[in-house]
Short mmCIF file of C-alpha atoms in Angstrom, two decimals:
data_model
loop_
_atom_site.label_atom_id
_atom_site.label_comp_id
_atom_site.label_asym_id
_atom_site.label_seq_id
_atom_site.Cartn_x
_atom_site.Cartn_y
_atom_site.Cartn_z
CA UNK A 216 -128.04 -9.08 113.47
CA UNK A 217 -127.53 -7.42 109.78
CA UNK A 218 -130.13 -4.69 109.66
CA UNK A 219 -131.59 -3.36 105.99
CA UNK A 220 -132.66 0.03 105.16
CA UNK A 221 -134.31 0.28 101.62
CA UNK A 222 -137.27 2.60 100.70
CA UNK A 223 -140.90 1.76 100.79
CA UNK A 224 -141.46 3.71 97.15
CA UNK A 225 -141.15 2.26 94.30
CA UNK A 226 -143.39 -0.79 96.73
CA UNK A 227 -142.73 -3.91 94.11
CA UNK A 228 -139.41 -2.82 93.47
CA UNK A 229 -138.15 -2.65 97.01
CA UNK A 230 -140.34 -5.39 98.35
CA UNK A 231 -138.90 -7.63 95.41
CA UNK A 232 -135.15 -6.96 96.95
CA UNK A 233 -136.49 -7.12 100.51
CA UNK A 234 -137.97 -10.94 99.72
CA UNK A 235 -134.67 -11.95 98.20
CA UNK A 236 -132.86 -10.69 101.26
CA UNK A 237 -135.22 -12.55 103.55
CA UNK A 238 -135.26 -15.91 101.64
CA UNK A 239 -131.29 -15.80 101.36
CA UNK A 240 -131.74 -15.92 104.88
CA UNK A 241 -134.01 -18.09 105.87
CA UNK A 242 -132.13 -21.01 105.93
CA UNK A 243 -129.36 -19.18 108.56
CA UNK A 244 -132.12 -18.68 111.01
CA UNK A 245 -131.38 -21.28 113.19
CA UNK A 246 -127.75 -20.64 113.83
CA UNK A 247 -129.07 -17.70 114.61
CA UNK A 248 -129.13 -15.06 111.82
CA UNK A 249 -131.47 -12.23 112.27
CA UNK A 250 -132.63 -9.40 109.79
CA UNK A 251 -133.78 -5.82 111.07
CA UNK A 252 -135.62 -3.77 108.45
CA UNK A 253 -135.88 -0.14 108.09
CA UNK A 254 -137.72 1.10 106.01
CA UNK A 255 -138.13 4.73 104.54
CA UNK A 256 -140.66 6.76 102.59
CA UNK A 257 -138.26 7.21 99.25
CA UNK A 258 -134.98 8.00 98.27
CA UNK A 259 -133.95 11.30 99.82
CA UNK A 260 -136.64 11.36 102.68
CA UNK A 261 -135.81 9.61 106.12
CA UNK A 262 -132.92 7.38 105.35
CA UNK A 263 -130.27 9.48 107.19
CA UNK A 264 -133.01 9.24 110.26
CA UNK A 265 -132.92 5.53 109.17
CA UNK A 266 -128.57 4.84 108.50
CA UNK A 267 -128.49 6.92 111.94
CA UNK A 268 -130.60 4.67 113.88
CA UNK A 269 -129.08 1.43 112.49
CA UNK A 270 -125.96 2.63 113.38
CA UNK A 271 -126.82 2.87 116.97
CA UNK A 272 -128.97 -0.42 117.20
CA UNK A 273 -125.69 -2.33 117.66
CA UNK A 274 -125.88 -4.39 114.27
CA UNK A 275 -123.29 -6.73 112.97
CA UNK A 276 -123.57 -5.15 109.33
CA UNK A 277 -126.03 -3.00 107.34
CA UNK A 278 -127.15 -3.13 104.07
CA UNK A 279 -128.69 0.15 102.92
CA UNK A 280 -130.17 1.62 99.47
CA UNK A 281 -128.38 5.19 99.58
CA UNK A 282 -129.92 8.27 97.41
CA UNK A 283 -129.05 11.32 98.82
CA UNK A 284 -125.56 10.87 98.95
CA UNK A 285 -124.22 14.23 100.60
CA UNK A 286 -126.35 13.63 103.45
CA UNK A 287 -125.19 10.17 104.11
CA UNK A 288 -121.62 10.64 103.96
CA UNK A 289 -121.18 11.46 107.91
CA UNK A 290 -122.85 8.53 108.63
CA UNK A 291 -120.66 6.32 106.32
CA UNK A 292 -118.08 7.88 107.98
CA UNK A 293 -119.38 7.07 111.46
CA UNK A 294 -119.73 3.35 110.49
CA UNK A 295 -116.71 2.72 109.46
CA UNK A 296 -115.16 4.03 112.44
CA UNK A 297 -116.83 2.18 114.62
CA UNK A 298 -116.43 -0.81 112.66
CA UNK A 299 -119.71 -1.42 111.57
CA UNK A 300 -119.52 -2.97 107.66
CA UNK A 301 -122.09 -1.25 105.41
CA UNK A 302 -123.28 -2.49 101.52
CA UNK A 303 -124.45 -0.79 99.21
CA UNK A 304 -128.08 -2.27 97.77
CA UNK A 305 -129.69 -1.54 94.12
CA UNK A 306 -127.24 1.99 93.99
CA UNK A 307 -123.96 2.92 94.81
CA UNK A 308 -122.04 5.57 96.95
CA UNK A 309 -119.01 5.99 95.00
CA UNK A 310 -116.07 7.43 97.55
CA UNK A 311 -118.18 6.55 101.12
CA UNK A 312 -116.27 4.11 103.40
CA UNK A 313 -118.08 0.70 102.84
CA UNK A 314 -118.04 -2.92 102.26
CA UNK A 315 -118.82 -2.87 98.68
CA UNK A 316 -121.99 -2.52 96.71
CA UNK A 317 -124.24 -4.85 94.89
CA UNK A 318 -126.51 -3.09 92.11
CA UNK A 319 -127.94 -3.68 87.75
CA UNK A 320 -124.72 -2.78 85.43
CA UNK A 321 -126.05 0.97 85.18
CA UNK A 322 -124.60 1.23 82.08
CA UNK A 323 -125.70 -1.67 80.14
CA UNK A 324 -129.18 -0.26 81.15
CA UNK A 325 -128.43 3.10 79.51
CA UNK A 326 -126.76 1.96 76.67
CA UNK A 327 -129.13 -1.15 75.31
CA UNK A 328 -132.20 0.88 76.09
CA UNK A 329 -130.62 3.69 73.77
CA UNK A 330 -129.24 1.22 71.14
CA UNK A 331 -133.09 -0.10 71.03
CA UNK A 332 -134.38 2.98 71.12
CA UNK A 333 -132.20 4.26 68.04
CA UNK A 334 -132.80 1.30 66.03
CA UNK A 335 -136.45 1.76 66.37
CA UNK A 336 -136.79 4.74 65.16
CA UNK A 337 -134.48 4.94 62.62
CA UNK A 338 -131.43 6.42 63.96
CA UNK A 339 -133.61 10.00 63.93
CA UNK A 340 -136.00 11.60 66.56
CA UNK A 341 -136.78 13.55 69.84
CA UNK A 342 -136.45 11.83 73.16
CA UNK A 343 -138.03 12.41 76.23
CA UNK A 344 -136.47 10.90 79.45
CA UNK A 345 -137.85 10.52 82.89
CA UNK A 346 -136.04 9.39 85.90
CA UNK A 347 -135.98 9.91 89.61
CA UNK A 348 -133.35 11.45 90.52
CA UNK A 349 -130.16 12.75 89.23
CA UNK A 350 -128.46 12.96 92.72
CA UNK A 351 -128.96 9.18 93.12
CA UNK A 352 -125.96 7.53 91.38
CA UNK A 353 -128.08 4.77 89.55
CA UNK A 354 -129.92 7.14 87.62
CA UNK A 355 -127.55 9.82 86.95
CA UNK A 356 -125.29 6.77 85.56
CA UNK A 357 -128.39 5.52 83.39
CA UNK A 358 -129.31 8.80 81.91
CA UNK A 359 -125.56 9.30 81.38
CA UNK A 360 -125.03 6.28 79.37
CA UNK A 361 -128.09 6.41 77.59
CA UNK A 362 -127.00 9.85 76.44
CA UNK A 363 -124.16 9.46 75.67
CA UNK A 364 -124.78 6.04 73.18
CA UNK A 365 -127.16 7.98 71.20
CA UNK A 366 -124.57 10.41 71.01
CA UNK A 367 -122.14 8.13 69.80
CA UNK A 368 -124.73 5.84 67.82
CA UNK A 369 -127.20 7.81 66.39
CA UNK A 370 -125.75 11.82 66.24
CA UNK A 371 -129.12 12.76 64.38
CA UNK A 372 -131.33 11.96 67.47
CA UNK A 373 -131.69 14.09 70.22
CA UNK A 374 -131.88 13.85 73.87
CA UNK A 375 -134.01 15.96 75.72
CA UNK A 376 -133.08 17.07 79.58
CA UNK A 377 -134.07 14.65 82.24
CA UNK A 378 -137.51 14.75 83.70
CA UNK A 379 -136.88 14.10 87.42
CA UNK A 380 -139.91 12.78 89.46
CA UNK A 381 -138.51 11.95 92.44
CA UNK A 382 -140.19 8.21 92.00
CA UNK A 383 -143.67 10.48 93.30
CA UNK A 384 -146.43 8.77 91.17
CA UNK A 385 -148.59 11.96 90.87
CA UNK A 386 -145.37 13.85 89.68
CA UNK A 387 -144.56 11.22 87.41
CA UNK A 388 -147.80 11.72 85.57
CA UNK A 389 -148.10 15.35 86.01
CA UNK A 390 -144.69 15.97 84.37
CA UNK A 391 -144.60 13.58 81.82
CA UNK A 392 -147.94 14.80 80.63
CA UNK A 393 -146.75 18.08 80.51
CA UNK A 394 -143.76 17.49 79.12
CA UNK A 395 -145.30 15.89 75.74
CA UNK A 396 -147.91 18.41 75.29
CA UNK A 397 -145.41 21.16 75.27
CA UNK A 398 -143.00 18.86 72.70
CA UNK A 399 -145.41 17.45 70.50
CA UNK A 400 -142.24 16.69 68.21
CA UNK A 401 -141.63 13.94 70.80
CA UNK A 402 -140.52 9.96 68.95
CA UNK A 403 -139.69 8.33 71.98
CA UNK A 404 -139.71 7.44 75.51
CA UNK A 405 -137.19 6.55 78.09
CA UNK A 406 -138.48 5.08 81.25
CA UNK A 407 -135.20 4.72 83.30
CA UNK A 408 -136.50 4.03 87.25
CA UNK A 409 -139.35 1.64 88.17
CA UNK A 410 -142.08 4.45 88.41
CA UNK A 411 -143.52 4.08 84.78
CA UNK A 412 -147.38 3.08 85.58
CA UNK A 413 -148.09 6.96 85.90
CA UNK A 414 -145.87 7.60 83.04
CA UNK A 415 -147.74 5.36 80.78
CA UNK A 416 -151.18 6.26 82.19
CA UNK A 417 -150.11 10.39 80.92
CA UNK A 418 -149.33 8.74 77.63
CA UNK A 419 -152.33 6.59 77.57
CA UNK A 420 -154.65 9.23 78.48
CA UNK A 421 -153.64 11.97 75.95
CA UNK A 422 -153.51 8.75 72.99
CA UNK A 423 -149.85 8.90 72.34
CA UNK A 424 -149.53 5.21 74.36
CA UNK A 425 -148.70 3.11 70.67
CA UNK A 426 -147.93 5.99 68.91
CA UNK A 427 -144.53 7.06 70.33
CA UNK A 428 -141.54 4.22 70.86
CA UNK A 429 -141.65 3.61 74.67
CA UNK A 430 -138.74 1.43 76.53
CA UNK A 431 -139.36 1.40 80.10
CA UNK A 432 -137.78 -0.06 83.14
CA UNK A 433 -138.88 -3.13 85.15
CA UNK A 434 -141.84 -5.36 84.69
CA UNK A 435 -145.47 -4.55 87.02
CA UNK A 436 -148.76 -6.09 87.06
CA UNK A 437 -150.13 -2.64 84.97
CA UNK A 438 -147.30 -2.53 82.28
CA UNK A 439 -148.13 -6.31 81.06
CA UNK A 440 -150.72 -5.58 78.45
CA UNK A 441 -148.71 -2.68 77.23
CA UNK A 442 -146.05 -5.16 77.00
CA UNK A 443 -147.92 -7.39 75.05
CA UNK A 444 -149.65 -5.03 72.27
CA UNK A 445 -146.26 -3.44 71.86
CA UNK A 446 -147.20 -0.15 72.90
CA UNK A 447 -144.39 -0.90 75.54
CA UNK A 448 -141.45 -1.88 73.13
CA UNK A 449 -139.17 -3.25 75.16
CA UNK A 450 -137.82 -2.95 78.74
CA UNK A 451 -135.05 -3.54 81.25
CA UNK A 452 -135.36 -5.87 83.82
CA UNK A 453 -133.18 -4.39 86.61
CA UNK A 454 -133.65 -7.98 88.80
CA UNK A 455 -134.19 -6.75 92.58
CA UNK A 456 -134.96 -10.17 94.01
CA UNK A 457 -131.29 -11.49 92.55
CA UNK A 458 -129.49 -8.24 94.07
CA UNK A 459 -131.35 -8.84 97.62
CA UNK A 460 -130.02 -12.26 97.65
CA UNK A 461 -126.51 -11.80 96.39
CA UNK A 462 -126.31 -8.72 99.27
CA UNK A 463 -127.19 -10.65 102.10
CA UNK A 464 -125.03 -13.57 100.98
CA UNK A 465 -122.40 -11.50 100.85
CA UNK A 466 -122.68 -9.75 104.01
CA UNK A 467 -122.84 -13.03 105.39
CA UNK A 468 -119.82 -14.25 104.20
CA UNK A 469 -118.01 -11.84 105.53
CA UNK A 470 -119.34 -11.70 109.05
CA UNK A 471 -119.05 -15.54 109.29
CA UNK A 472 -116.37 -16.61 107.00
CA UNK A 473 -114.26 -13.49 106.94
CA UNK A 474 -114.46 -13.82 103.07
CA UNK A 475 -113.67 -10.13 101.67
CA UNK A 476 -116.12 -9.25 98.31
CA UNK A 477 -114.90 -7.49 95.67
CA UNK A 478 -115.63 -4.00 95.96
CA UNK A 479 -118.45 -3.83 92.97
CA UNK A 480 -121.24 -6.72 92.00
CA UNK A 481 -123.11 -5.87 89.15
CA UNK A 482 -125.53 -7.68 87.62
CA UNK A 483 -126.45 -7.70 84.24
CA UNK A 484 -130.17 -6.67 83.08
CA UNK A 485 -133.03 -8.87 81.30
CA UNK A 486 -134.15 -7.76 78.31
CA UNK A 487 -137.94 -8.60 77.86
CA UNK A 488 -140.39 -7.71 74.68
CA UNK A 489 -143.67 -8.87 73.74
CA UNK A 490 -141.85 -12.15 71.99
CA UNK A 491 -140.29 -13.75 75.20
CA UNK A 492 -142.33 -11.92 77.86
CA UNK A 493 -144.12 -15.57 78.49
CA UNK A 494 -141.01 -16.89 79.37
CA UNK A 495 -140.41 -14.55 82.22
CA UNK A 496 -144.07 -13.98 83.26
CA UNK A 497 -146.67 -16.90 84.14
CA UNK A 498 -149.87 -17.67 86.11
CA UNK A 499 -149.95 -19.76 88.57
CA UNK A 500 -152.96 -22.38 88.15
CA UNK A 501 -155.47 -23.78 90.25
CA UNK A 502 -154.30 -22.40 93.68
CA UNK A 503 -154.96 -18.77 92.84
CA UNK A 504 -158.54 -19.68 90.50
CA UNK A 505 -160.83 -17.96 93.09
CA UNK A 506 -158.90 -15.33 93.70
CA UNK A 507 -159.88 -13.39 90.86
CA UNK A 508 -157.68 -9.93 90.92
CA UNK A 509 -155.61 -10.68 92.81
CA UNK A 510 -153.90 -14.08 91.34
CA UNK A 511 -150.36 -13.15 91.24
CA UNK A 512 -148.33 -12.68 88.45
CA UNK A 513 -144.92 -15.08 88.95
CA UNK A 514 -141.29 -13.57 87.69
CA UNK A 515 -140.01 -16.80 87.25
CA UNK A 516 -136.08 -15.61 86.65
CA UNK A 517 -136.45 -14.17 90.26
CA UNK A 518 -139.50 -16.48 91.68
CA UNK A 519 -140.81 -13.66 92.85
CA UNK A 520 -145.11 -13.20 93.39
CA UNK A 521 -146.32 -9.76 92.54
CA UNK A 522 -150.30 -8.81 92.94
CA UNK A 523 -151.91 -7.89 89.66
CA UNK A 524 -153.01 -4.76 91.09
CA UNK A 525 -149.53 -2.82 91.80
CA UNK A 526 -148.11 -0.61 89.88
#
């Protein structure tokens, strides 16, 4: 039994990994492979509840999507001891006691979305950055490399502080709406975590959506016209379906084969713009014709349906 803990917010983020876990599995089920989800609100609320009860359900390995790292570190601690291999899924825990961790190249993230970003606009401007969290590892390392490449790249731009939203939609839109109508000198945005709809609804709303340079991160049903006027310039694909699969197989691996992983996978990110955005995003034919809104939009790098209507 491998149980998964991974958070129900951002939903096609974390049901995108949870698919590629469960079809990397699927063909295992009859030698009898079985996956136990648990699944918590967001990063930071209920997933020590949720390592602690995996722990105790007698599992043969765990994959989990750690945020708040202080809190988790006892129960690292407590797996390892009782022998119980953990991976890391979509973010790291650097220095916890685990198997090894399978995530998007955090920096290449950072640093191409700031290279695009500083070509864009000339090598000159005011940024505006939103993330999640900075306690998570995956977007502390984002902002950090995307910070520190403009520094390097373009020392005329400037960076402003992190907007953390804690991937809440409502504060998402609330802050990011804020945050341009106090710095109307903004140029550009940085959308470094999955939780851009609300970001790009502010924007939208207050008719800056086209007017300021906007990279963003991942692809949803609601971001695809943006994507396709250009008011979206480019964005990161961070590939959750490939990192679901690559865990489990992993984790399988080494609880069948004994094969050890290296300690980091990282994958690298898709970049995707208006001009190859067709080749990435397609809709399915006849099948779906009467189902009006909700004909699914197909990912085909990661074969992965998502409904038009989530954002």
């Amino acid at each position: 039994m491998i149980g998964v803990n991974s958070p129900r917010e951002i939903a096609f983020f974390y049901d995108a990994a949870r698919r590629g876990i469960n079809d990397e599995a699927a063909p295992f089920e009859g030698a009898g492979v079985q996956i136990q989800h648990r699944v918590f609100p967001r990063l930071g609320e209920g997933e020590k509840d949720a390592f602690e009860e995996a722990i105790a359900a007698g599992l043969d390995g765990l994959i989990v999507v750690p945020g708040d790292l202080p809190s988790l570190k006892s129960s690292f601690r407590k797996a390892a001891k009782l022998g119980l291999p953990v991976l890391c899924l979509v973010t790291d825990a650097p220095n916890s006691q685990k198997l090894c961790s399978v995530s998007i190249n955090t920096h290449s993230m950072g640093a191409i979305s700031a290279s695009l970003m500083g070509r864009f606009l000339g090598g000159s401007g005011k940024i505006m950055v939103t993330t999640g969290n900075l306690k998570v590892a995956d977007h502390e390392q984002k902002f950090a490399a995307f910070e520190q490449t403009i520094k390097a790249e373009f020392p005329k731009m400037q960076v402003f502080p992190a907007i953390e939203n804690h991937e809440i939609a409502e504060e998402a839109y609330r802050t990011s709406r804020a945050f341009v109508a106090k710095h109307r000198d903004t140029s550009g945005v940085y959308i470094s975590t999955g939780n851009g709809a609300p970001v790009l609804e502010a924007l939208d709303e207050i008719k800056l959506l086209g007017k300021l340079t906007v990279i963003s991160t991942d692809v949803y049903a609601s971001a695809v016209p943006h994507i396709r006027s250009g008011a979206v310039a480019a964005v990161l694909y961070e590939r959750p379906y490939s990192q679901g699969r690559t865990a489990f197989r992993l984790m399988y691996e080494y609880l069948v084969e004994g094969r050890l992983p290296v300690p980091e996978i990282r994958l690298e990110p898709l970049l995707i713009m208006n001009s190859n955005l067709g080749a990435f995003i397609s809709r399915p034919g006849s099948e779906n014709q009467n189902k009006g809104n909700r004909a699914p939009l197909t990912l085909t790098d990661e074969l992965v349906l998502f409904d038009q209507r989530q954002s």
